[in-house]
Amino acid sequence: MNADADNQQPTPDADVRALDRLVGTWKVSGEAEGTISFGWLPGGFFLKQDVDLEQFGMHVMGSEIIGREKPFGAEQPSTEITSRFYSNTGDTLDYVYELDGDTLTIWGGEKGSAAYFKGEFSADGNTLTGGWVWPGGGYTSTATRVE
């Protein structure tokens, strides 16, 4: 057994690091308006999103932590990239993130859910256009990188 290999700092996998294209501050316009910002937590395993939006006449603020779950005692992280959002209205919402090329899908609750966001990044990566869909509703928005 190689003692040096056992003591190496773990590194985030490529699928998690691919979310780096979200890092920055974005102005959201359309049926939701405001700002969202993303930044890496130390170590680069988890991305934090801060939200400050007006939608459906409500002011929604909150924070979301995105990454692979690795519960206490687990040897390997989860296969899916998941998140939990904590809002100023007391909601805790779980999501599954999927990035396939320039298409970002965020599933509400679990992968394959009837509630999801699907958006497309522009060629330069500075615009994300898409919308949320759920049974009986949804909305569209465009996020443009400002920082």
Coordinates of N, CA, C and O in Angstrom, one line a residue:
M1 N 0.9 -1.2 0.0 CA 0.0 0.0 0.0 C 0.9 1.2 0.0 O 1.9 1.3 0.7
N2 N 0.5 2.2 -0.8 CA 1.3 3.4 -0.9 C 0.7 4.5 0.1 O -0.4 5.0 -0.1
A3 N 1.5 4.8 1.1 CA 1.0 5.8 2.1 C 0.7 7.1 1.5 O -0.2 7.8 2.0
D4 N 1.5 7.5 0.6 CA 1.3 8.9 -0.1 C 0.0 8.9 -0.8 O -0.8 9.9 -0.7
A5 N -0.4 7.8 -1.5 CA -1.7 7.7 -2.2 C -2.9 7.8 -1.2 O -3.9 8.4 -1.5
D6 N -2.7 7.2 0.0 CA -3.8 7.3 1.0 C -4.0 8.7 1.6 O -5.1 9.0 2.0
N7 N -2.9 9.5 1.5 CA -3.0 10.8 2.1 C -3.3 11.9 1.1 O -3.2 13.1 1.5
Q8 N -3.5 11.6 -0.1 CA -3.7 12.6 -1.1 C -5.1 13.2 -0.9 O -6.1 12.6 -0.6
Q9 N -5.1 14.5 -1.2 CA -6.3 15.3 -1.1 C -7.3 14.9 -2.2 O -6.8 14.8 -3.4
P10 N -8.5 14.5 -2.0 CA -9.4 14.2 -3.1 C -9.7 15.4 -4.0 O -9.5 16.5 -3.5
T11 N -10.0 15.1 -5.2 CA -10.3 16.2 -6.2 C -11.7 16.0 -6.7 O -12.2 14.8 -6.9
P12 N -12.4 17.1 -7.1 CA -13.8 16.9 -7.6 C -13.7 16.3 -9.0 O -12.7 16.4 -9.7
D13 N -14.8 15.6 -9.4 CA -14.8 15.0 -10.7 C -15.1 15.9 -11.8 O -15.6 17.1 -11.6
A14 N -14.9 15.5 -13.1 CA -15.1 16.4 -14.2 C -16.5 16.9 -14.4 O -16.8 18.0 -14.8
D15 N -17.5 16.0 -14.1 CA -18.9 16.5 -14.2 C -19.3 17.6 -13.3 O -20.0 18.5 -13.6
V16 N -18.8 17.5 -12.1 CA -19.0 18.6 -11.1 C -18.3 19.8 -11.6 O -18.9 20.9 -11.6
R17 N -17.1 19.7 -12.0 CA -16.3 20.8 -12.4 C -16.8 21.5 -13.7 O -16.6 22.7 -13.9
A18 N -17.6 20.7 -14.5 CA -18.2 21.3 -15.7 C -19.2 22.4 -15.3 O -19.5 23.3 -16.2
L19 N -19.7 22.4 -14.1 CA -20.6 23.4 -13.7 C -19.9 24.8 -13.5 O -20.6 25.8 -13.2
D20 N -18.6 24.8 -13.7 CA -17.8 26.0 -13.5 C -18.4 27.1 -14.5 O -18.2 28.3 -14.2
R21 N -19.0 26.7 -15.6 CA -19.5 27.7 -16.5 C -20.6 28.5 -15.9 O -21.0 29.5 -16.4
L22 N -21.2 28.1 -14.7 CA -22.2 28.9 -14.0 C -21.6 30.0 -13.1 O -22.3 30.9 -12.7
V23 N -20.3 29.9 -12.8 CA -19.7 30.8 -11.8 C -19.7 32.2 -12.3 O -19.4 32.5 -13.5
G24 N -20.2 33.1 -11.5 CA -20.3 34.5 -11.8 C -21.7 35.0 -11.3 O -22.4 34.3 -10.6
T25 N -21.9 36.2 -11.7 CA -23.2 36.9 -11.4 C -24.0 37.0 -12.6 O -23.5 37.5 -13.7
W26 N -25.3 36.7 -12.6 CA -26.2 36.7 -13.7 C -27.4 37.6 -13.5 O -28.0 37.5 -12.4
K27 N -27.8 38.4 -14.4 CA -29.0 39.1 -14.4 C -30.1 38.3 -15.0 O -30.0 37.8 -16.2
V28 N -31.2 38.1 -14.3 CA -32.3 37.2 -14.8 C -33.4 38.2 -15.3 O -33.8 39.1 -14.6
S29 N -33.9 37.9 -16.5 CA -35.0 38.7 -17.0 C -36.1 37.7 -17.6 O -35.8 36.6 -17.8
G30 N -37.3 38.3 -17.8 CA -38.4 37.5 -18.3 C -39.4 37.4 -17.2 O -39.7 38.3 -16.6
E31 N -40.0 36.2 -17.1 CA -41.1 36.0 -16.1 C -40.5 35.9 -14.6 O -41.3 35.8 -13.7
A32 N -39.2 35.9 -14.5 CA -38.6 36.0 -13.2 C -37.5 37.1 -13.4 O -36.9 37.1 -14.5
E33 N -37.3 38.0 -12.4 CA -36.4 39.0 -12.6 C -35.5 39.2 -11.4 O -36.0 39.0 -10.2
G34 N -34.2 39.5 -11.6 CA -33.3 39.7 -10.4 C -31.9 39.2 -10.7 O -31.5 39.3 -11.9
T35 N -31.3 38.7 -9.7 CA -29.9 38.2 -9.9 C -29.7 36.9 -9.2 O -30.4 36.6 -8.2
I36 N -28.8 36.1 -9.8 CA -28.3 34.9 -9.3 C -26.8 34.9 -9.4 O -26.3 35.5 -10.3
S37 N -26.2 34.3 -8.4 CA -24.7 34.3 -8.5 C -24.2 32.9 -8.0 O -24.8 32.3 -7.1
F38 N -23.2 32.4 -8.6 CA -22.6 31.1 -8.3 C -21.1 31.3 -8.0 O -20.4 32.1 -8.6
G39 N -20.6 30.5 -7.0 CA -19.2 30.5 -6.7 C -18.9 29.1 -6.0 O -19.8 28.5 -5.4
W40 N -17.7 28.7 -6.1 CA -17.2 27.4 -5.5 C -17.0 27.6 -4.0 O -16.4 28.6 -3.6
L41 N -17.3 26.6 -3.3 CA -16.9 26.5 -1.9 C -15.5 26.0 -1.9 O -15.0 25.3 -2.8
P42 N -14.7 26.2 -0.8 CA -13.4 25.7 -0.7 C -13.3 24.2 -1.1 O -14.1 23.4 -0.6
G43 N -12.3 23.8 -1.8 CA -12.1 22.5 -2.3 C -12.7 22.2 -3.6 O -12.3 21.3 -4.3
G44 N -13.7 23.0 -4.1 CA -14.2 22.8 -5.4 C -15.2 21.7 -5.6 O -15.6 21.3 -6.7
F45 N -15.7 21.1 -4.5 CA -16.6 20.0 -4.6 C -18.1 20.5 -4.7 O -19.0 19.8 -5.2
F46 N -18.3 21.7 -4.2 CA -19.7 22.2 -4.1 C -19.8 23.6 -4.6 O -18.9 24.4 -4.3
L47 N -20.8 23.8 -5.4 CA -21.1 25.2 -5.9 C -22.2 25.8 -5.1 O -23.2 25.1 -4.8
K48 N -22.1 27.0 -4.8 CA -23.1 27.7 -4.0 C -23.8 28.7 -4.9 O -23.1 29.5 -5.6
Q49 N -25.1 28.7 -4.9 CA -25.9 29.7 -5.7 C -26.6 30.6 -4.7 O -27.3 30.1 -3.8
D50 N -26.6 31.9 -4.9 CA -27.4 32.8 -4.1 C -28.4 33.4 -5.1 O -28.1 33.8 -6.2
V51 N -29.6 33.5 -4.6 CA -30.8 33.9 -5.5 C -31.4 35.1 -4.9 O -31.7 35.2 -3.7
D52 N -31.8 36.1 -5.7 CA -32.6 37.3 -5.3 C -33.4 37.6 -6.5 O -33.0 38.3 -7.4
L53 N -34.7 37.1 -6.5 CA -35.6 37.2 -7.6 C -37.0 37.7 -7.2 O -37.4 37.4 -6.1
E54 N -37.6 38.3 -8.2 CA -39.0 38.6 -8.1 C -39.7 37.7 -9.1 O -39.4 37.7 -10.3
Q55 N -40.7 36.9 -8.6 CA -41.4 36.1 -9.5 C -42.8 35.8 -9.0 O -43.0 35.6 -7.8
F56 N -43.8 36.0 -9.8 CA -45.2 35.8 -9.4 C -45.6 36.7 -8.3 O -46.3 36.3 -7.4
G57 N -45.0 37.9 -8.3 CA -45.3 38.9 -7.3 C -44.7 38.7 -5.9 O -45.0 39.3 -4.9
M58 N -43.8 37.7 -5.8 CA -43.1 37.4 -4.6 C -41.6 37.7 -4.7 O -41.0 37.5 -5.8
H59 N -41.0 38.1 -3.6 CA -39.6 38.3 -3.5 C -39.0 37.1 -3.0 O -39.2 36.7 -1.8
V60 N -38.2 36.3 -3.8 CA -37.6 35.1 -3.4 C -36.1 35.2 -3.2 O -35.4 35.7 -4.2
M61 N -35.6 34.9 -2.1 CA -34.2 34.9 -1.8 C -33.8 33.6 -1.2 O -34.6 32.9 -0.6
G62 N -32.6 33.2 -1.4 CA -32.1 32.0 -0.8 C -30.8 31.5 -1.3 O -30.1 32.2 -2.1
S63 N -30.3 30.4 -0.8 CA -29.0 29.8 -1.1 C -29.2 28.4 -1.5 O -30.1 27.7 -0.9
E64 N -28.4 27.9 -2.4 CA -28.4 26.5 -2.8 C -27.0 26.0 -2.8 O -26.1 26.7 -3.3
I65 N -26.8 24.8 -2.4 CA -25.5 24.1 -2.4 C -25.7 22.9 -3.4 O -26.6 22.1 -3.3
I66 N -24.8 22.9 -4.4 CA -24.9 21.9 -5.5 C -23.6 21.1 -5.5 O -22.5 21.6 -5.5
G67 N -23.8 19.7 -5.6 CA -22.6 18.8 -5.7 C -23.1 17.4 -5.6 O -24.3 17.1 -5.6
R68 N -22.1 16.5 -5.4 CA -22.4 15.1 -5.2 C -22.5 14.9 -3.7 O -21.7 15.3 -2.9
E69 N -23.6 14.2 -3.2 CA -23.8 13.9 -1.8 C -22.8 12.8 -1.4 O -22.6 11.8 -2.2
K70 N -22.2 12.9 -0.3 CA -21.4 11.9 0.3 C -21.7 11.8 1.8 O -21.0 12.5 2.6
P71 N -22.7 11.1 2.2 CA -23.1 11.0 3.5 C -22.0 10.5 4.5 O -21.1 9.8 4.0
F72 N -22.2 10.8 5.7 CA -21.3 10.3 6.8 C -21.1 8.8 6.6 O -22.1 8.0 6.5
G73 N -19.8 8.4 6.5 CA -19.5 7.0 6.4 C -19.4 6.4 5.0 O -19.0 5.3 4.8
A74 N -19.9 7.2 4.0 CA -19.9 6.7 2.7 C -18.5 6.7 2.1 O -17.7 7.6 2.4
E75 N -18.2 5.7 1.3 CA -16.9 5.6 0.7 C -16.8 6.4 -0.6 O -15.8 6.9 -1.0
Q76 N -18.0 6.4 -1.3 CA -18.1 7.1 -2.6 C -19.2 8.1 -2.6 O -20.2 7.9 -2.0
P77 N -19.1 9.2 -3.4 CA -20.2 10.1 -3.5 C -21.3 9.6 -4.4 O -21.1 8.6 -5.1
S78 N -22.4 10.3 -4.4 CA -23.6 9.9 -5.2 C -23.2 9.9 -6.7 O -22.3 10.7 -7.1
T79 N -24.0 9.2 -7.5 CA -23.8 9.2 -8.9 C -24.4 10.5 -9.5 O -24.0 10.9 -10.6
E80 N -25.4 11.1 -8.9 CA -26.1 12.3 -9.4 C -25.5 13.5 -8.7 O -25.1 13.5 -7.5
I81 N -25.6 14.6 -9.4 CA -25.2 15.9 -8.9 C -26.5 16.5 -8.3 O -27.5 16.7 -9.1
T82 N -26.6 16.6 -7.0 CA -27.8 17.1 -6.4 C -27.6 18.4 -5.7 O -26.5 18.9 -5.6
S83 N -28.8 19.0 -5.3 CA -28.7 20.2 -4.5 C -29.8 20.4 -3.6 O -30.8 19.6 -3.7
R84 N -29.7 21.3 -2.7 CA -30.8 21.7 -1.8 C -30.8 23.2 -1.7 O -29.7 23.8 -1.5
F85 N -32.0 23.8 -1.9 CA -32.2 25.2 -1.9 C -32.9 25.6 -0.6 O -33.9 24.9 -0.3
Y86 N -32.4 26.6 0.1 CA -33.1 27.1 1.3 C -33.6 28.5 1.0 O -32.8 29.4 0.6
S87 N -34.9 28.8 1.2 CA -35.4 30.1 0.8 C -35.8 30.9 2.0 O -36.0 30.4 3.1
N88 N -36.1 32.2 1.7 CA -36.6 33.1 2.7 C -38.0 32.9 3.1 O -38.6 33.5 4.0
T89 N -38.7 31.9 2.4 CA -40.1 31.6 2.7 C -40.2 30.3 3.5 O -41.3 29.8 3.7
G90 N -39.0 29.7 3.8 CA -39.0 28.5 4.6 C -39.0 27.2 3.9 O -39.0 26.1 4.4
D91 N -38.9 27.3 2.5 CA -38.9 26.1 1.7 C -37.5 25.5 1.7 O -36.5 26.3 1.7
T92 N -37.4 24.2 1.6 CA -36.2 23.5 1.3 C -36.5 22.6 0.1 O -37.3 21.7 0.2
L93 N -35.9 22.9 -1.0 CA -36.2 22.3 -2.3 C -35.0 21.5 -2.8 O -33.8 22.0 -2.8
D94 N -35.2 20.3 -3.2 CA -34.1 19.4 -3.7 C -34.2 19.3 -5.2 O -35.3 19.3 -5.8
Y95 N -33.0 19.3 -5.8 CA -32.9 19.2 -7.3 C -31.8 18.2 -7.7 O -30.9 17.9 -6.9
V96 N -31.8 17.8 -9.0 CA -30.8 17.0 -9.6 C -30.3 17.8 -10.8 O -31.2 18.2 -11.7
Y97 N -29.0 18.1 -10.9 CA -28.4 18.8 -12.0 C -27.9 17.9 -13.1 O -27.2 16.9 -12.8
E98 N -28.1 18.3 -14.4 CA -27.5 17.5 -15.5 C -27.1 18.5 -16.5 O -27.8 19.4 -16.9
L99 N -25.8 18.4 -16.9 CA -25.3 19.2 -18.0 C -24.8 18.3 -19.1 O -24.0 17.5 -18.9
D100 N -25.4 18.5 -20.3 CA -25.1 17.7 -21.5 C -24.8 18.7 -22.6 O -25.7 19.3 -23.2
G101 N -23.5 18.9 -22.9 CA -23.1 19.9 -23.8 C -23.5 21.3 -23.4 O -23.1 21.7 -22.3
D102 N -24.3 22.0 -24.2 CA -24.8 23.3 -23.8 C -26.1 23.3 -23.1 O -26.7 24.4 -22.9
T103 N -26.7 22.1 -22.8 CA -28.0 22.0 -22.2 C -27.9 21.7 -20.8 O -27.4 20.7 -20.4
L104 N -28.5 22.6 -20.0 CA -28.6 22.4 -18.5 C -30.0 22.0 -18.2 O -30.9 22.7 -18.5
T105 N -30.1 20.9 -17.5 CA -31.4 20.5 -17.0 C -31.3 20.4 -15.5 O -30.4 19.8 -14.9
I106 N -32.3 21.0 -14.8 CA -32.4 20.9 -13.3 C -33.7 20.3 -13.0 O -34.8 20.8 -13.3
W107 N -33.7 19.0 -12.5 CA -34.9 18.3 -12.2 C -35.3 18.6 -10.8 O -34.6 18.6 -9.8
G108 N -36.6 18.9 -10.6 CA -37.2 19.2 -9.3 C -37.4 17.9 -8.6 O -38.2 17.0 -9.0
G109 N -36.7 17.7 -7.5 CA -36.9 16.5 -6.7 C -36.0 15.4 -7.1 O -34.9 15.1 -6.5
E110 N -36.3 14.7 -8.2 CA -35.5 13.6 -8.8 C -35.5 13.6 -10.3 O -36.3 14.2 -10.9
K111 N -34.5 13.0 -10.8 CA -34.3 12.9 -12.3 C -35.5 12.3 -12.9 O -36.0 11.3 -12.4
G112 N -36.0 13.0 -14.0 CA -37.2 12.5 -14.6 C -38.5 13.1 -14.1 O -39.6 12.8 -14.6
S113 N -38.4 14.0 -13.1 CA -39.6 14.6 -12.5 C -40.3 15.4 -13.6 O -39.8 15.9 -14.6
A114 N -41.6 15.6 -13.3 CA -42.5 16.4 -14.2 C -42.2 17.9 -14.0 O -42.6 18.8 -14.8
A115 N -41.4 18.2 -12.9 CA -41.0 19.6 -12.7 C -39.5 19.7 -13.0 O -38.7 19.0 -12.4
Y116 N -39.2 20.6 -13.9 CA -37.7 20.7 -14.3 C -37.5 22.1 -15.0 O -38.4 22.7 -15.5
F117 N -36.2 22.5 -15.0 CA -35.7 23.6 -15.8 C -34.9 23.0 -16.9 O -34.1 22.1 -16.7
K118 N -35.1 23.6 -18.1 CA -34.2 23.2 -19.2 C -33.8 24.5 -19.9 O -34.6 25.3 -20.2
G119 N -32.5 24.7 -20.0 CA -31.9 25.9 -20.6 C -30.7 25.6 -21.5 O -30.1 24.6 -21.4
E120 N -30.5 26.5 -22.4 CA -29.4 26.4 -23.4 C -28.4 27.5 -23.2 O -28.8 28.7 -23.1
F121 N -27.1 27.2 -23.1 CA -26.1 28.2 -23.0 C -25.8 28.8 -24.4 O -25.8 28.0 -25.4
S122 N -25.6 30.0 -24.5 CA -25.2 30.6 -25.8 C -23.8 30.1 -26.2 O -23.1 29.6 -25.3
A123 N -23.4 30.4 -27.4 CA -22.1 29.9 -27.9 C -20.9 30.5 -27.0 O -19.9 29.8 -26.8
D124 N -21.1 31.8 -26.6 CA -20.0 32.4 -25.7 C -20.2 32.0 -24.3 O -19.3 32.4 -23.4
G125 N -21.2 31.3 -23.9 CA -21.4 30.9 -22.5 C -22.0 32.0 -21.6 O -22.1 31.8 -20.4
N126 N -22.3 33.2 -22.1 CA -22.7 34.3 -21.3 C -24.2 34.5 -21.2 O -24.6 35.4 -20.5
T127 N -25.0 33.6 -21.8 CA -26.4 33.7 -21.7 C -27.0 32.3 -21.6 O -26.5 31.3 -22.2
L128 N -27.9 32.2 -20.7 CA -28.6 30.9 -20.5 C -30.1 31.2 -20.6 O -30.7 31.9 -19.8
T129 N -30.7 30.6 -21.7 CA -32.1 30.9 -22.0 C -32.9 29.6 -21.8 O -32.5 28.5 -22.3
G130 N -34.0 29.7 -21.1 CA -34.8 28.5 -20.9 C -36.0 28.7 -20.0 O -36.5 29.9 -20.0
G131 N -36.5 27.7 -19.4 CA -37.6 27.9 -18.5 C -37.9 26.7 -17.6 O -37.4 25.6 -17.8
W132 N -38.7 27.0 -16.6 CA -39.2 26.0 -15.7 C -40.5 25.5 -16.2 O -41.3 26.2 -16.6
V133 N -40.7 24.2 -16.0 CA -42.0 23.5 -16.4 C -42.4 22.7 -15.2 O -41.6 22.1 -14.5
W134 N -43.7 22.7 -14.9 CA -44.2 21.8 -13.9 C -45.7 21.6 -14.2 O -46.3 22.3 -15.0
P135 N -46.3 20.5 -13.7 CA -47.7 20.2 -14.1 C -48.6 21.5 -13.8 O -48.6 22.0 -12.7
G136 N -49.2 22.0 -14.8 CA -50.1 23.1 -14.7 C -49.4 24.5 -14.7 O -50.1 25.5 -14.5
G137 N -48.1 24.5 -15.0 CA -47.5 25.9 -15.0 C -46.1 25.9 -15.5 O -45.6 24.9 -16.0
G138 N -45.4 27.0 -15.2 CA -44.0 27.2 -15.6 C -43.8 28.6 -16.0 O -44.7 29.5 -15.9
Y139 N -42.5 28.9 -16.3 CA -42.2 30.3 -16.7 C -40.9 30.2 -17.5 O -40.1 29.3 -17.4
T140 N -40.6 31.2 -18.3 CA -39.4 31.3 -19.1 C -38.6 32.5 -18.6 O -39.1 33.4 -18.0
S141 N -37.3 32.4 -18.8 CA -36.4 33.4 -18.3 C -35.1 33.3 -19.1 O -34.8 32.3 -19.7
T142 N -34.3 34.5 -19.1 CA -33.0 34.5 -19.7 C -32.1 35.0 -18.6 O -32.4 36.0 -17.9
A143 N -31.0 34.4 -18.4 CA -29.9 34.8 -17.5 C -28.7 35.3 -18.3 O -28.2 34.5 -19.2
T144 N -28.3 36.5 -18.1 CA -27.1 37.0 -18.8 C -26.0 37.3 -17.8 O -26.2 38.0 -16.8
R145 N -24.8 36.8 -18.0 CA -23.7 37.0 -17.1 C -23.3 38.5 -17.1 O -23.2 39.1 -18.1
V146 N -23.2 39.1 -15.9 CA -22.8 40.5 -15.7 C -21.5 40.6 -15.0 O -20.8 41.6 -15.1
E147 N -21.0 39.5 -14.4 CA -19.7 39.5 -13.8 C -19.1 38.1 -13.9 O -19.7 37.1 -13.9

